[in-house]
PDB file of C-alpha atoms and ligand atoms in Angstrom:
ATOM      1  CA  MET S1442      41.903 -62.029  76.643  1.00 69.00           C
ATOM      2  CA  LYS S1443      45.687 -61.577  76.672  1.00 87.00           C
ATOM      3  CA  LYS S1444      47.730 -63.484  74.128  1.00 93.00           C
ATOM      4  CA  PRO S1445      49.922 -66.033  75.911  1.00 96.00           C
ATOM      5  CA  PHE S1446      53.601 -65.126  75.811  1.00 97.00           C
ATOM      6  CA  VAL S1447      56.036 -68.031  75.556  1.00 98.00           C
ATOM      7  CA  ALA S1448      59.722 -67.198  75.807  1.00 98.00           C
ATOM      8  CA  GLY S1449      62.826 -69.361  75.539  1.00 98.00           C
ATOM      9  CA  ASN S1450      65.860 -68.217  77.504  1.00 98.00           C
ATOM     10  CA  TRP S1451      68.813 -70.050  76.001  1.00 98.00           C
ATOM     11  CA  LYS S1452      71.194 -68.730  78.711  1.00 98.00           C
ATOM     12  CA  MET S1453      74.899 -69.417  77.964  1.00 98.00           C
ATOM     13  CA  ASN S1454      74.157 -72.355  75.659  1.00 98.00           C
ATOM     14  CA  THR S1455      74.396 -73.208  71.950  1.00 98.00           C
ATOM     15  CA  ASP S1456      77.156 -72.260  69.503  1.00 98.00           C
ATOM     16  CA  SER S1457      77.172 -70.542  66.122  1.00 98.00           C
ATOM     17  CA  ARG S1458      75.814 -73.651  64.379  1.00 98.00           C
ATOM     18  CA  THR S1459      73.388 -75.038  66.972  1.00 98.00           C
ATOM     19  CA  SER S1460      71.832 -71.614  67.650  1.00 98.00           C
ATOM     20  CA  VAL S1461      70.888 -71.267  63.976  1.00 98.00           C
ATOM     21  CA  ASP S1462      69.794 -74.926  63.742  1.00 98.00           C
ATOM     22  CA  LEU S1463      67.502 -74.417  66.716  1.00 98.00           C
ATOM     23  CA  ALA S1464      66.075 -71.219  65.221  1.00 98.00           C
ATOM     24  CA  ASP S1465      65.521 -72.987  61.867  1.00 98.00           C
ATOM     25  CA  SER S1466      63.687 -75.859  63.562  1.00 97.00           C
ATOM     26  CA  LEU S1467      61.486 -73.448  65.488  1.00 97.00           C
ATOM     27  CA  ALA S1468      60.728 -71.380  62.381  1.00 96.00           C
ATOM     28  CA  SER S1469      59.697 -74.442  60.418  1.00 95.00           C
ATOM     29  CA  GLY S1470      57.801 -76.034  63.319  1.00 94.00           C
ATOM     30  CA  ILE S1471      55.795 -73.055  64.482  1.00 92.00           C
ATOM     31  CA  VAL S1472      52.250 -72.774  63.283  1.00 81.00           C
ATOM     32  CA  GLU S1473      51.796 -69.142  62.425  1.00 75.00           C
ATOM     33  CA  ASN S1474      48.181 -68.959  63.508  1.00 73.00           C
ATOM     34  CA  TYR S1475      48.999 -69.988  67.090  1.00 81.00           C
ATOM     35  CA  ASN S1476      47.448 -67.367  69.242  1.00 86.00           C
ATOM     36  CA  ALA S1477      50.652 -66.780  71.187  1.00 93.00           C
ATOM     37  CA  THR S1478      53.553 -64.375  71.191  1.00 96.00           C
ATOM     38  CA  VAL S1479      56.759 -66.385  71.011  1.00 97.00           C
ATOM     39  CA  ALA S1480      60.280 -65.064  71.581  1.00 98.00           C
ATOM     40  CA  VAL S1481      63.725 -66.566  72.017  1.00 98.00           C
ATOM     41  CA  PHE S1482      66.614 -65.079  73.980  1.00 98.00           C
ATOM     42  CA  PRO S1483      69.917 -66.393  72.572  1.00 98.00           C
ATOM     43  CA  PRO S1484      73.391 -65.332  73.748  1.00 98.00           C
ATOM     44  CA  PHE S1485      74.375 -61.859  72.457  1.00 98.00           C
ATOM     45  CA  VAL S1486      76.846 -63.110  69.866  1.00 98.00           C
ATOM     46  CA  TYR S1487      74.224 -65.224  68.091  1.00 98.00           C
ATOM     47  CA  LEU S1488      71.384 -62.687  68.168  1.00 98.00           C
ATOM     48  CA  GLN S1489      71.941 -61.454  64.638  1.00 98.00           C
ATOM     49  CA  ALA S1490      72.238 -64.923  63.099  1.00 98.00           C
ATOM     50  CA  VAL S1491      69.183 -66.169  65.001  1.00 98.00           C
ATOM     51  CA  ARG S1492      67.233 -63.075  63.964  1.00 98.00           C
ATOM     52  CA  ASP S1493      68.150 -63.789  60.335  1.00 97.00           C
ATOM     53  CA  ALA S1494      67.186 -67.457  60.658  1.00 98.00           C
ATOM     54  CA  LEU S1495      63.800 -66.447  62.084  1.00 97.00           C
ATOM     55  CA  ASP S1496      63.138 -63.874  59.399  1.00 95.00           C
ATOM     56  CA  GLY S1497      59.696 -64.387  57.922  1.00 92.00           C
ATOM     57  CA  SER S1498      58.498 -66.339  60.980  1.00 94.00           C
ATOM     58  CA  SER S1499      56.420 -64.853  63.790  1.00 94.00           C
ATOM     59  CA  ILE S1500      59.085 -65.620  66.414  1.00 97.00           C
ATOM     60  CA  ALA S1501      60.667 -62.564  67.993  1.00 97.00           C
ATOM     61  CA  VAL S1502      64.154 -62.225  69.397  1.00 98.00           C
ATOM     62  CA  GLY S1503      65.229 -60.776  72.722  1.00 98.00           C
ATOM     63  CA  ALA S1504      68.462 -60.269  74.630  1.00 98.00           C
ATOM     64  CA  GLN S1505      69.286 -61.815  77.998  1.00 98.00           C
ATOM     65  CA  ASP S1506      70.492 -58.521  79.398  1.00 98.00           C
ATOM     66  CA  VAL S1507      71.161 -54.900  78.423  1.00 98.00           C
ATOM     67  CA  TYR S1508      73.093 -51.926  79.802  1.00 98.00           C
ATOM     68  CA  PHE S1509      71.361 -48.684  80.674  1.00 98.00           C
ATOM     69  CA  GLU S1510      73.832 -46.159  79.258  1.00 98.00           C
ATOM     70  CA  PRO S1511      73.356 -45.231  75.586  1.00 98.00           C
ATOM     71  CA  ASP S1512      77.041 -45.497  74.607  1.00 98.00           C
ATOM     72  CA  GLY S1513      80.541 -44.776  75.869  1.00 98.00           C
ATOM     73  CA  ALA S1514      83.296 -46.352  77.923  1.00 98.00           C
ATOM     74  CA  PHE S1515      81.432 -49.353  79.366  1.00 98.00           C
ATOM     75  CA  THR S1516      83.651 -52.258  78.424  1.00 98.00           C
ATOM     76  CA  GLY S1517      81.776 -55.454  77.749  1.00 98.00           C
ATOM     77  CA  GLU S1518      78.315 -53.905  77.837  1.00 98.00           C
ATOM     78  CA  ILE S1519      75.613 -53.788  75.137  1.00 98.00           C
ATOM     79  CA  SER S1520      73.222 -50.856  74.700  1.00 98.00           C
ATOM     80  CA  VAL S1521      69.511 -50.733  73.939  1.00 98.00           C
ATOM     81  CA  SER S1522      70.106 -49.134  70.532  1.00 98.00           C
ATOM     82  CA  MET S1523      72.588 -51.867  69.553  1.00 98.00           C
ATOM     83  CA  LEU S1524      69.928 -54.471  70.313  1.00 98.00           C
ATOM     84  CA  LYS S1525      67.210 -52.536  68.516  1.00 98.00           C
ATOM     85  CA  GLU S1526      69.414 -52.109  65.478  1.00 97.00           C
ATOM     86  CA  ILE S1527      69.754 -55.845  64.981  1.00 97.00           C
ATOM     87  CA  GLY S1528      66.053 -56.499  65.371  1.00 96.00           C
ATOM     88  CA  CYS S1529      65.581 -57.315  69.066  1.00 98.00           C
ATOM     89  CA  ASN S1530      62.205 -56.483  70.533  1.00 97.00           C
ATOM     90  CA  TYR S1531      62.701 -57.653  74.105  1.00 98.00           C
ATOM     91  CA  CYS S1532      65.303 -57.926  76.831  1.00 98.00           C
ATOM     92  CA  LEU S1533      65.377 -59.740  80.137  1.00 98.00           C
ATOM     93  CA  CYS S1534      66.132 -57.516  83.122  1.00 98.00           C
ATOM     94  CA  GLY S1535      67.156 -58.889  86.499  1.00 98.00           C
ATOM     95  CA  HIS S1536      67.148 -62.584  85.664  1.00 98.00           C
ATOM     96  CA  SER S1537      67.885 -64.494  88.868  1.00 97.00           C
ATOM     97  CA  GLU S1538      71.251 -65.646  87.539  1.00 97.00           C
ATOM     98  CA  ARG S1539      72.224 -62.024  87.019  1.00 98.00           C
ATOM     99  CA  ARG S1540      70.991 -61.126  90.486  1.00 98.00           C
ATOM    100  CA  HIS S1541      72.515 -64.053  92.345  1.00 96.00           C
ATOM    101  CA  VAL S1542      75.539 -65.103  90.259  1.00 96.00           C
ATOM    102  CA  ILE S1543      76.635 -61.743  88.842  1.00 96.00           C
ATOM    103  CA  GLY S1544      75.389 -59.642  91.762  1.00 97.00           C
ATOM    104  CA  GLU S1545      73.005 -57.199  90.064  1.00 98.00           C
ATOM    105  CA  THR S1546      71.063 -54.956  92.416  1.00 98.00           C
ATOM    106  CA  ASP S1547      67.446 -53.801  92.193  1.00 98.00           C
ATOM    107  CA  LYS S1548      68.749 -50.269  91.565  1.00 98.00           C
ATOM    108  CA  LEU S1549      70.781 -51.359  88.527  1.00 98.00           C
ATOM    109  CA  ILE S1550      67.912 -53.482  87.234  1.00 98.00           C
ATOM    110  CA  ASN S1551      65.580 -50.480  87.530  1.00 98.00           C
ATOM    111  CA  LYS S1552      67.949 -48.403  85.371  1.00 98.00           C
ATOM    112  CA  LYS S1553      67.934 -51.155  82.755  1.00 98.00           C
ATOM    113  CA  VAL S1554      64.130 -51.379  82.725  1.00 98.00           C
ATOM    114  CA  ILE S1555      63.838 -47.599  82.284  1.00 98.00           C
ATOM    115  CA  ALA S1556      66.498 -47.493  79.542  1.00 98.00           C
ATOM    116  CA  ALA S1557      64.898 -50.401  77.688  1.00 98.00           C
ATOM    117  CA  ILE S1558      61.475 -48.766  77.611  1.00 98.00           C
ATOM    118  CA  GLY S1559      62.996 -45.410  76.656  1.00 98.00           C
ATOM    119  CA  GLY S1560      64.692 -47.020  73.661  1.00 98.00           C
ATOM    120  CA  GLY S1561      61.725 -49.112  72.537  1.00 97.00           C
ATOM    121  CA  LEU S1562      62.717 -52.525  73.900  1.00 98.00           C
ATOM    122  CA  LEU S1563      60.110 -54.361  75.970  1.00 98.00           C
ATOM    123  CA  PRO S1564      61.708 -55.432  79.259  1.00 98.00           C
ATOM    124  CA  VAL S1565      60.875 -58.749  80.911  1.00 98.00           C
ATOM    125  CA  LEU S1566      61.487 -57.937  84.579  1.00 98.00           C
ATOM    126  CA  CYS S1567      62.292 -61.167  86.429  1.00 98.00           C
ATOM    127  CA  VAL S1568      61.523 -61.560  90.120  1.00 98.00           C
ATOM    128  CA  GLY S1569      61.536 -64.499  92.503  1.00 98.00           C
ATOM    129  CA  GLU S1570      62.637 -65.731  95.896  1.00 97.00           C
ATOM    130  CA  LEU S1571      65.440 -68.057  96.994  1.00 96.00           C
ATOM    131  CA  LEU S1572      64.596 -71.370  98.680  1.00 93.00           C
ATOM    132  CA  LYS S1573      65.620 -70.050 102.104  1.00 93.00           C
ATOM    133  CA  GLU S1574      63.378 -67.028 101.580  1.00 96.00           C
ATOM    134  CA  ARG S1575      60.401 -69.251 100.668  1.00 94.00           C
ATOM    135  CA  GLU S1576      61.082 -71.438 103.685  1.00 92.00           C
ATOM    136  CA  ALA S1577      61.136 -68.345 105.876  1.00 96.00           C
ATOM    137  CA  SER S1578      57.770 -67.256 104.355  1.00 96.00           C
ATOM    138  CA  GLN S1579      59.425 -64.215 102.797  1.00 97.00           C
ATOM    139  CA  THR S1580      58.272 -64.767  99.204  1.00 97.00           C
ATOM    140  CA  ASN S1581      55.814 -61.871  99.136  1.00 98.00           C
ATOM    141  CA  GLU S1582      58.259 -59.551 100.838  1.00 98.00           C
ATOM    142  CA  VAL S1583      61.057 -60.360  98.365  1.00 98.00           C
ATOM    143  CA  VAL S1584      58.830 -60.040  95.331  1.00 98.00           C
ATOM    144  CA  THR S1585      57.410 -56.754  96.664  1.00 98.00           C
ATOM    145  CA  ARG S1586      60.907 -55.287  97.056  1.00 98.00           C
ATOM    146  CA  GLN S1587      61.996 -56.483  93.609  1.00 98.00           C
ATOM    147  CA  LEU S1588      58.879 -55.021  91.973  1.00 98.00           C
ATOM    148  CA  LYS S1589      58.828 -51.728  93.869  1.00 98.00           C
ATOM    149  CA  GLU S1590      62.525 -51.099  93.256  1.00 98.00           C
ATOM    150  CA  GLY S1591      62.595 -52.574  89.747  1.00 98.00           C
ATOM    151  CA  LEU S1592      59.668 -50.441  88.607  1.00 98.00           C
ATOM    152  CA  ALA S1593      60.607 -47.277  90.551  1.00 98.00           C
ATOM    153  CA  GLY S1594      59.828 -44.111  88.641  1.00 97.00           C
ATOM    154  CA  LEU S1595      57.713 -45.812  85.971  1.00 97.00           C
ATOM    155  CA  SER S1596      54.323 -44.317  85.134  1.00 97.00           C
ATOM    156  CA  ALA S1597      51.280 -46.530  84.444  1.00 96.00           C
ATOM    157  CA  GLU S1598      51.709 -45.679  80.778  1.00 96.00           C
ATOM    158  CA  LYS S1599      55.297 -46.978  80.793  1.00 96.00           C
ATOM    159  CA  LEU S1600      54.282 -50.020  82.836  1.00 96.00           C
ATOM    160  CA  ALA S1601      52.197 -51.137  79.859  1.00 95.00           C
ATOM    161  CA  ALA S1602      55.474 -51.928  78.063  1.00 97.00           C
ATOM    162  CA  VAL S1603      56.709 -54.201  80.870  1.00 98.00           C
ATOM    163  CA  ILE S1604      56.309 -57.952  81.144  1.00 98.00           C
ATOM    164  CA  ILE S1605      56.860 -59.528  84.562  1.00 98.00           C
ATOM    165  CA  ALA S1606      58.332 -63.015  84.979  1.00 98.00           C
ATOM    166  CA  TYR S1607      57.962 -64.780  88.311  1.00 98.00           C
ATOM    167  CA  GLU S1608      60.794 -67.281  88.565  1.00 97.00           C
ATOM    168  CA  PRO S1609      61.229 -68.842  91.990  1.00 97.00           C
ATOM    169  CA  VAL S1610      64.987 -69.366  92.201  1.00 95.00           C
ATOM    170  CA  TRP S1611      64.575 -72.796  93.805  1.00 93.00           C
ATOM    171  CA  ALA S1612      62.697 -73.986  90.707  1.00 91.00           C
ATOM    172  CA  ILE S1613      65.237 -72.808  88.127  1.00 89.00           C
ATOM    173  CA  GLY S1614      67.215 -75.584  86.516  1.00 83.00           C
ATOM    174  CA  THR S1615      66.453 -77.881  89.435  1.00 84.00           C
ATOM    175  CA  GLY S1616      63.651 -79.924  87.898  1.00 78.00           C
ATOM    176  CA  LEU S1617      61.618 -78.744  90.874  1.00 81.00           C
ATOM    177  CA  THR S1618      58.647 -76.832  89.447  1.00 82.00           C
ATOM    178  CA  ALA S1619      56.376 -74.691  91.536  1.00 88.00           C
ATOM    179  CA  THR S1620      52.985 -76.376  91.593  1.00 94.00           C
ATOM    180  CA  PRO S1621      50.385 -74.558  89.515  1.00 96.00           C
ATOM    181  CA  GLN S1622      48.791 -73.475  92.816  1.00 97.00           C
ATOM    182  CA  GLN S1623      52.075 -72.090  94.164  1.00 96.00           C
ATOM    183  CA  ALA S1624      52.596 -70.180  90.905  1.00 97.00           C
ATOM    184  CA  GLN S1625      49.020 -68.858  90.915  1.00 98.00           C
ATOM    185  CA  GLU S1626      49.325 -67.702  94.524  1.00 98.00           C
ATOM    186  CA  VAL S1627      52.363 -65.537  93.772  1.00 98.00           C
ATOM    187  CA  HIS S1628      51.004 -64.310  90.416  1.00 98.00           C
ATOM    188  CA  ASP S1629      47.800 -63.264  92.160  1.00 98.00           C
ATOM    189  CA  PHE S1630      49.859 -61.488  94.825  1.00 98.00           C
ATOM    190  CA  ILE S1631      51.898 -59.689  92.136  1.00 98.00           C
ATOM    191  CA  ARG S1632      48.785 -58.554  90.281  1.00 98.00           C
ATOM    192  CA  LYS S1633      47.200 -57.216  93.466  1.00 98.00           C
ATOM    193  CA  LEU S1634      50.413 -55.436  94.379  1.00 98.00           C
ATOM    194  CA  LEU S1635      50.550 -53.812  90.926  1.00 98.00           C
ATOM    195  CA  ALA S1636      46.934 -52.730  91.339  1.00 98.00           C
ATOM    196  CA  GLN S1637      47.953 -50.986  94.579  1.00 98.00           C
ATOM    197  CA  MET S1638      51.079 -49.467  93.028  1.00 97.00           C
ATOM    198  CA  TYR S1639      49.241 -48.394  89.840  1.00 98.00           C
ATOM    199  CA  ASP S1640      45.582 -49.157  89.164  1.00 97.00           C
ATOM    200  CA  ASP S1641      43.284 -52.105  88.455  1.00 97.00           C
ATOM    201  CA  GLU S1642      43.393 -51.713  84.706  1.00 97.00           C
ATOM    202  CA  SER S1643      47.198 -51.647  84.462  1.00 97.00           C
ATOM    203  CA  ALA S1644      47.404 -54.643  86.786  1.00 97.00           C
ATOM    204  CA  SER S1645      44.920 -56.688  84.819  1.00 97.00           C
ATOM    205  CA  GLU S1646      46.567 -55.903  81.493  1.00 97.00           C
ATOM    206  CA  ILE S1647      50.173 -56.642  82.428  1.00 97.00           C
ATOM    207  CA  ARG S1648      51.476 -60.069  81.439  1.00 98.00           C
ATOM    208  CA  ILE S1649      52.939 -62.159  84.252  1.00 98.00           C
ATOM    209  CA  LEU S1650      54.961 -65.165  83.076  1.00 98.00           C
ATOM    210  CA  TYR S1651      55.992 -68.147  85.159  1.00 97.00           C
ATOM    211  CA  GLY S1652      59.503 -69.611  84.844  1.00 96.00           C
ATOM    212  CA  GLY S1653      61.307 -72.482  86.583  1.00 95.00           C
ATOM    213  CA  SER S1654      61.585 -76.026  85.192  1.00 94.00           C
ATOM    214  CA  VAL S1655      58.758 -75.581  82.695  1.00 96.00           C
ATOM    215  CA  LYS S1656      58.423 -78.703  80.531  1.00 95.00           C
ATOM    216  CA  PRO S1657      55.942 -80.025  77.976  1.00 97.00           C
ATOM    217  CA  SER S1658      54.358 -82.106  80.762  1.00 96.00           C
ATOM    218  CA  ASN S1659      53.577 -79.205  83.113  1.00 96.00           C
ATOM    219  CA  ALA S1660      53.052 -76.284  80.693  1.00 97.00           C
ATOM    220  CA  ALA S1661      49.293 -76.699  80.248  1.00 97.00           C
ATOM    221  CA  ASP S1662      48.597 -76.936  83.993  1.00 97.00           C
ATOM    222  CA  LEU S1663      50.673 -73.848  84.692  1.00 97.00           C
ATOM    223  CA  MET S1664      49.017 -71.951  81.842  1.00 97.00           C
ATOM    224  CA  GLY S1665      45.614 -73.057  83.136  1.00 96.00           C
ATOM    225  CA  GLN S1666      46.033 -70.797  86.167  1.00 97.00           C
ATOM    226  CA  LYS S1667      44.050 -67.590  86.080  1.00 97.00           C
ATOM    227  CA  ASP S1668      46.994 -65.230  86.553  1.00 98.00           C
ATOM    228  CA  VAL S1669      49.637 -67.100  84.531  1.00 98.00           C
ATOM    229  CA  ASP S1670      49.834 -65.285  81.192  1.00 98.00           C
ATOM    230  CA  GLY S1671      52.833 -67.040  79.738  1.00 98.00           C
ATOM    231  CA  LEU S1672      55.985 -69.039  80.380  1.00 98.00           C
ATOM    232  CA  LEU S1673      59.699 -68.277  80.489  1.00 98.00           C
ATOM    233  CA  VAL S1674      61.434 -71.518  79.629  1.00 98.00           C
ATOM    234  CA  GLY S1675      65.117 -72.302  80.176  1.00 97.00           C
ATOM    235  CA  GLY S1676      66.431 -75.834  79.600  1.00 97.00           C
ATOM    236  CA  ALA S1677      63.419 -77.109  77.665  1.00 98.00           C
ATOM    237  CA  SER S1678      63.687 -74.237  75.172  1.00 98.00           C
ATOM    238  CA  LEU S1679      66.970 -75.693  73.896  1.00 98.00           C
ATOM    239  CA  LYS S1680      65.125 -78.607  72.307  1.00 98.00           C
ATOM    240  CA  ALA S1681      62.923 -77.499  69.414  1.00 98.00           C
ATOM    241  CA  ASP S1682      60.384 -80.298  69.932  1.00 97.00           C
ATOM    242  CA  ASP S1683      60.001 -79.571  73.625  1.00 98.00           C
ATOM    243  CA  PHE S1684      59.705 -75.828  73.116  1.00 98.00           C
ATOM    244  CA  LEU S1685      57.143 -76.295  70.335  1.00 96.00           C
ATOM    245  CA  SER S1686      55.149 -78.669  72.596  1.00 96.00           C
ATOM    246  CA  ILE S1687      55.208 -76.040  75.340  1.00 97.00           C
ATOM    247  CA  ILE S1688      53.929 -73.421  72.885  1.00 96.00           C
ATOM    248  CA  ARG S1689      51.136 -75.799  71.792  1.00 94.00           C
ATOM    249  CA  ALA S1690      50.218 -76.479  75.405  1.00 94.00           C
ATOM    250  CA  SER S1691      50.046 -72.732  76.109  1.00 93.00           C
ATOM    251  CA  VAL S1692      47.504 -71.659  73.508  1.00 88.00           C
TER     252      VAL S1692
HETATM  253  P1  13P H3140      64.759 -73.694  83.594  1.00 97.54           P
HETATM  254  O1  13P H3140      63.519 -73.794  82.720  1.00 97.54           O
HETATM  255  O2  13P H3140      65.953 -74.382  82.983  1.00 97.54           O
HETATM  256  O3  13P H3140      64.472 -74.072  84.995  1.00 97.54           O
HETATM  257  O4  13P H3140      65.156 -72.122  83.626  1.00 97.54           O
HETATM  258  C1  13P H3140      64.191 -71.208  83.907  1.00 97.54           C
HETATM  259  C2  13P H3140      64.739 -69.849  83.637  1.00 97.54           C
HETATM  260  O5  13P H3140      65.616 -69.379  84.335  1.00 97.54           O
HETATM  261  C3  13P H3140      64.215 -69.103  82.489  1.00 97.54           C
HETATM  262  O6  13P H3140      64.654 -67.794  82.480  1.00 97.54           O
END
């Protein structure tokens, strides 16, 4: 049985005070014997302070993005070793806002995934279709491309370090959640695709998270699906009580 993985993506929210307040509330509210892995993904500039505030708790910290080069003239970018040095364990790669707002390509995302694993960060590779792609019945095709290109060159051994997050773009920040059945259908498709790309064992062991308008009221139903191994929460992770309720509903 895989441990559920519940992650809070704070996106470009909080400030130096509210990020630490939120971390403090989570640290004091979390029950350490929850059988779940919990991580928060604050903005880069608050990572260190949030890490410090969570010290002694079981909550891990991750970054919302990373660059693939180890160092050098890459203005504005943050390397894997910088994130490792301040105690990050995870990083998101290819979040839909980076794909569709910033314009990241599958090729770039693949380089980030490879660099993260090489440097000891566990990448959360995000995939998911736009509304027009779902309406055109292209969900499986889009997710297949994102997974094949995002994971290109990775061995089964390296795949074990990867977490996949299925986040249908039409459900992100819209209040429109995929039904548990819609989520399960795509998660099942992803697992079968990974079994074809790798093998049955790798596919069954990989964690596939669902993200997109997860709330305390729908977390348990989503987590009740056979192939949903965790949740990637945006808006609701900014409220300690809501995020803690989601964690409780996930275990
Ligand atoms: P919301 O939960 O706000 O829809 O965001 C989901 C998300 O993008 C998490 O990465």
